[in-house]
Short mmCIF file of C-alpha atoms in Angstrom, two decimals:
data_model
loop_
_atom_site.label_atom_id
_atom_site.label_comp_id
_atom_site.label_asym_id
_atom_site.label_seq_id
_atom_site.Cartn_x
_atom_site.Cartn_y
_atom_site.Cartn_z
CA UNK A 459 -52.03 41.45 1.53
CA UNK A 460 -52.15 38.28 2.21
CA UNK A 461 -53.54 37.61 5.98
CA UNK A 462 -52.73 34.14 7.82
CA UNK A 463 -54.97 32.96 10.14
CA UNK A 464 -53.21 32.30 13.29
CA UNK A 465 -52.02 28.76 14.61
CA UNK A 466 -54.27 26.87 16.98
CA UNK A 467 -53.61 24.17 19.85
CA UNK A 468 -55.45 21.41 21.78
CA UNK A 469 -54.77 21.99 25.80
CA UNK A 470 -55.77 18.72 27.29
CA UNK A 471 -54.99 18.55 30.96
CA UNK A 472 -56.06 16.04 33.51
CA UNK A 473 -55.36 13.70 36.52
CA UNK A 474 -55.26 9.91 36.42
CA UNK A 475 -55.72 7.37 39.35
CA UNK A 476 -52.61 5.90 40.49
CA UNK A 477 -53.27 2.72 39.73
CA UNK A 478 -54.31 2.84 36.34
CA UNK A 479 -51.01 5.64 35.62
CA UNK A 480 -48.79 3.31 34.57
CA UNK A 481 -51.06 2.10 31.69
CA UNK A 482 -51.97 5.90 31.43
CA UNK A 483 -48.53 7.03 30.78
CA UNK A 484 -47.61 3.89 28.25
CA UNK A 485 -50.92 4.69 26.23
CA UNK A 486 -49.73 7.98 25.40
CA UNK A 487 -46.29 7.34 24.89
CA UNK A 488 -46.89 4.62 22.22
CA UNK A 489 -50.22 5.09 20.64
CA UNK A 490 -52.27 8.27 21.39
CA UNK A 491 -49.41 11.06 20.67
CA UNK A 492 -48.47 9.04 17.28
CA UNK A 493 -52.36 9.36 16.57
CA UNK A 494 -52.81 12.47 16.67
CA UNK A 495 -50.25 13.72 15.28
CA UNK A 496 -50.35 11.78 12.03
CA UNK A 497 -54.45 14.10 11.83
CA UNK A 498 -53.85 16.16 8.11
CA UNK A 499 -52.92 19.53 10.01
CA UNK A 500 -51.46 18.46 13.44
CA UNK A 501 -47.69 19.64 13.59
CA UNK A 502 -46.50 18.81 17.08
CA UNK A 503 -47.72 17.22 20.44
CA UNK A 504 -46.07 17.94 23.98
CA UNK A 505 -46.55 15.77 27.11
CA UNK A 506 -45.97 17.75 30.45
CA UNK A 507 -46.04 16.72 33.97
CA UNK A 508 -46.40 19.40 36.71
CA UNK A 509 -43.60 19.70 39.08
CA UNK A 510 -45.96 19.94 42.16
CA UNK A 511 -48.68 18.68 43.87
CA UNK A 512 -51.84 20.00 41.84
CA UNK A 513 -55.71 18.68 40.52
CA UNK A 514 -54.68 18.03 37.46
CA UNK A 515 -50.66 16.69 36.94
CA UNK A 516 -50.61 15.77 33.63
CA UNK A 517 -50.54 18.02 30.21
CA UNK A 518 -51.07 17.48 26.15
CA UNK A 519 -50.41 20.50 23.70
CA UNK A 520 -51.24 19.57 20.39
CA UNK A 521 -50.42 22.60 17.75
CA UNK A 522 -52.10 22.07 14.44
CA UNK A 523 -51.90 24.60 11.54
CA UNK A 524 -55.13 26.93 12.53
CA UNK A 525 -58.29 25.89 14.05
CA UNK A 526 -60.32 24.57 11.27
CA UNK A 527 -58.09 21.41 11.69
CA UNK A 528 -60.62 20.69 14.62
CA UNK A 529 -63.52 20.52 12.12
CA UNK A 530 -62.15 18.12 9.34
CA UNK A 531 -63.30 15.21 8.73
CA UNK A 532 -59.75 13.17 9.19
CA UNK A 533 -60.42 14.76 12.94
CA UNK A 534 -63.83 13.58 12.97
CA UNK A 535 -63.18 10.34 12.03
CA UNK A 536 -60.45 9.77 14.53
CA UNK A 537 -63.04 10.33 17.39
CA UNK A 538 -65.40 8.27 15.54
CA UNK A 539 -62.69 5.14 15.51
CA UNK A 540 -61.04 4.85 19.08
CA UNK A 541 -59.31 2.23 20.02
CA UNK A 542 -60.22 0.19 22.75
CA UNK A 543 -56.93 0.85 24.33
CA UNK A 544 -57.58 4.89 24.47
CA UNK A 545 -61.14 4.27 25.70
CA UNK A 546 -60.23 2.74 28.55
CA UNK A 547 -58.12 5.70 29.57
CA UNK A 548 -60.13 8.09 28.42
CA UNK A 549 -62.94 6.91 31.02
CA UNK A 550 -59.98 6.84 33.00
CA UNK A 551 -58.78 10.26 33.63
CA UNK A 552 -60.35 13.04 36.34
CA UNK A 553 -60.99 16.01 36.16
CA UNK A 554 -60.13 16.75 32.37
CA UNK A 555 -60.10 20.15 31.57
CA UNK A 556 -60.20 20.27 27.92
CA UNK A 557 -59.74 24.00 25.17
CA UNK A 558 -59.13 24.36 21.39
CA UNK A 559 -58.34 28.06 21.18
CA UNK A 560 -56.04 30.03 18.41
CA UNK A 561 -52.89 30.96 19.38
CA UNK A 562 -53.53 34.58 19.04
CA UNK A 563 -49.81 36.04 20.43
CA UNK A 564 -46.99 33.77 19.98
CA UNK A 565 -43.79 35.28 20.99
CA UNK A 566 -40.21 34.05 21.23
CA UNK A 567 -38.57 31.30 19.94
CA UNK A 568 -38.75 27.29 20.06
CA UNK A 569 -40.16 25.70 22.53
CA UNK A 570 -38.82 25.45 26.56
CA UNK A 571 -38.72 22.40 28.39
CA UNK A 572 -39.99 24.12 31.35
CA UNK A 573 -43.43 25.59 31.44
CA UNK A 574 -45.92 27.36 33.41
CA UNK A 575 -49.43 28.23 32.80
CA UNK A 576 -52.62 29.52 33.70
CA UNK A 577 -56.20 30.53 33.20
CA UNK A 578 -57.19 34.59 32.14
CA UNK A 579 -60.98 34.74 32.25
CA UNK A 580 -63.37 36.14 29.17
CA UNK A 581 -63.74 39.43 30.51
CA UNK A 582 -59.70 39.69 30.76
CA UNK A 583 -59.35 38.31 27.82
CA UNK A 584 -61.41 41.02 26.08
CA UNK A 585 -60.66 44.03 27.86
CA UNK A 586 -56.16 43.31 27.96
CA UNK A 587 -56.08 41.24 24.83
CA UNK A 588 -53.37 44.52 22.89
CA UNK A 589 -51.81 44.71 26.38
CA UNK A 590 -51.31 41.20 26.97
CA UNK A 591 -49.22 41.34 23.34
CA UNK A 592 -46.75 43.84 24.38
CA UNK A 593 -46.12 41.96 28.10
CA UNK A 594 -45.76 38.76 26.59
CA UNK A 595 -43.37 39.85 23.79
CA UNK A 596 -41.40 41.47 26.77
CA UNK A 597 -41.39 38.21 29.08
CA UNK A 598 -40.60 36.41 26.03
CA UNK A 599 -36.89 38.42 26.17
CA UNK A 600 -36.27 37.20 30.23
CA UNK A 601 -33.37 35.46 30.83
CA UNK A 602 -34.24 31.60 31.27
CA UNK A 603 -37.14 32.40 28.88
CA UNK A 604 -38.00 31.39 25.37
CA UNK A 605 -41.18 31.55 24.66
CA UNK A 606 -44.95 33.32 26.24
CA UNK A 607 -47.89 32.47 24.11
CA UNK A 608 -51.75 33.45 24.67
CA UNK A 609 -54.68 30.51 23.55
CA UNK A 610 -57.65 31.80 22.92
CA UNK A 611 -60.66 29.33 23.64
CA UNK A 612 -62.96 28.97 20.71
CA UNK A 613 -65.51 27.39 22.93
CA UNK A 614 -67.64 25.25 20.21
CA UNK A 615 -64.17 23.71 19.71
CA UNK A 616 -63.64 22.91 23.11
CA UNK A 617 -66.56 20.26 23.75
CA UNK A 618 -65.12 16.86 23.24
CA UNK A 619 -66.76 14.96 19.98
CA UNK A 620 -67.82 12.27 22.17
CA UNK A 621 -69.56 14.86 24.70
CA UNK A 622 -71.70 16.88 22.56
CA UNK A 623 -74.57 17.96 25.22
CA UNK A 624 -71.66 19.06 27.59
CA UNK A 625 -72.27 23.09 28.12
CA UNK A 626 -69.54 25.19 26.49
CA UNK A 627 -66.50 26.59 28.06
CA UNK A 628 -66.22 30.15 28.33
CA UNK A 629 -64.32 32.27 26.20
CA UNK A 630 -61.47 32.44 28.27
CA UNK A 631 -57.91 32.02 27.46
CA UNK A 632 -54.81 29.86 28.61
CA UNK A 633 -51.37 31.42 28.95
CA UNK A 634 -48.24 29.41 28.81
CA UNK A 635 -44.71 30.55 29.68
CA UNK A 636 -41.65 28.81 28.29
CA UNK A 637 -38.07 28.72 29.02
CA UNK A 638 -34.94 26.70 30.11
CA UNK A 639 -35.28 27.85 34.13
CA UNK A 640 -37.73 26.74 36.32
CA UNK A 641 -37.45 29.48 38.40
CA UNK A 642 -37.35 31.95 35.81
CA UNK A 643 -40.80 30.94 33.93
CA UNK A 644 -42.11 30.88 37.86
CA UNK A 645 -41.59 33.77 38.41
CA UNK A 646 -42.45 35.33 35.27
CA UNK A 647 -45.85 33.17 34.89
CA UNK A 648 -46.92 34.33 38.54
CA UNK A 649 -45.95 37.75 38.12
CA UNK A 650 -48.30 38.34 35.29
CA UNK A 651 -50.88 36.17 36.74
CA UNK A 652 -50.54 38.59 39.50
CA UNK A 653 -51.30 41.35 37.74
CA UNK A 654 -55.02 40.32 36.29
CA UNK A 655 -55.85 39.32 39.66
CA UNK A 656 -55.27 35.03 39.39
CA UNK A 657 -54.28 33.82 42.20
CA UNK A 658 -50.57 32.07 42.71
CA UNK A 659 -52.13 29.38 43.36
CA UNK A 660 -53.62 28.89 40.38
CA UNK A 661 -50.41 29.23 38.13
CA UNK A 662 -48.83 25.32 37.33
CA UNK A 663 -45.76 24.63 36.54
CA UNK A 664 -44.56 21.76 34.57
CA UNK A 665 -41.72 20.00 32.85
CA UNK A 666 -42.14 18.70 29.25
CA UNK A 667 -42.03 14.61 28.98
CA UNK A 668 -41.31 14.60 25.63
CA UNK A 669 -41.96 15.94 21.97
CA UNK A 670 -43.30 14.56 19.10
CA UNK A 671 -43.96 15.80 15.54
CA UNK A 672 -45.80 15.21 12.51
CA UNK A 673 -43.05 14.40 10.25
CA UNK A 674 -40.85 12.76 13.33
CA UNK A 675 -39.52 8.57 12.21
#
């Protein structure tokens, strides 16, 4: 038997100063996205924007074949090689939360141009991870919902290249909800949230920007 490791994903989400947002939003819409997703082993990128008043309003979802993508050396090299045009924003943005994880439970189909998401901790992680399959599969069937996947942080991934001293992110896990009504992935996002004790509060909700992938014109 054959076995596959699973699919893995960047999660980059931050806040940007108003003034510099502009320039923010143009950066990644004509040079950053194309960047990345031209890395040997990046398949798609995703730009969100939340949908409420929150720390950190804007989203990037980069889905790569499995996690040793973030290892290469054609990743290495395009940390080692910024433009001066991404450094500038990249001192730029607050707040950055930043997690490589695998994308352990992928159910559904496509992708949904709505989205909600939020934080399980380690200790959830490890003691609901079967559970958390069978849920997801199920939310994954709501009307108004495509899609319910589970990242799981690989935290020596998740330290930026150009941060190595930073301490490493926990072992936690993101949890994104997908679907075609906003409503619908709302409700469904905070319900499970809900039930492993996050608070609604802590459940964002976004709408996808745009799409790009690696074999796109």
């Amino acid at each position: 038997m054959t076995v596959t490791a699973p699919r893995a994903q960047l999660c980059i989400w931050t806040n940007i100063d108003p003034a510099f947002e502009a320039d923010f939003n143009r950066w990644y819409d004509r040079e950053h996205m194309q960047e990345r997703v031209a890395i040997p082993g990046f398949q798609f990128a995703r730009r969100f924007k939340a949908l409420h008043d929150c720390a950190r309003p804007y989203l990037a979802l980069y889905c790569t074949r499995d996690a040793g993508v973030f290892t290469s050396e054609p990743y290495a090299q395009a940390f080692q090689h910024q433009t001066e045009w991404s450094l500038r924003n990249f001192a730029r943005m607050q707040g950055t939360q930043r997690r490589v994880g695998t994308l352990d439970i992928e159910a559904g189909e496509g992708q949904g141009g709505m989205l909600a998401m939020f934080v399980l901790s380690e200790a959830v992680v490890a003691q609901a991870h079967a559970r958390l399959g069978a849920q997801l599969a199920e939310l994954a069937q709501g009307d108004g919902i495509v899609r319910a996947t589970l990242q799981v942080t690989v935290p020596t991934l998740s330290v930026s290249l150009t941060a190595k001293d930073a301490p490493l992110p926990p072992a936690d896990a993101v949890v994104l909800i997908e679907g075609t009504d906003p409503d619908a992935v709302h409700t469904a996002a905070q319900t499970l949230a809900a039930a492993y004790g996050v608070p609604a509060g802590e459940v964002t909700r976004f709408a996808m920007l745009w799409r790009l992938g690696a074999n796109d014109d």
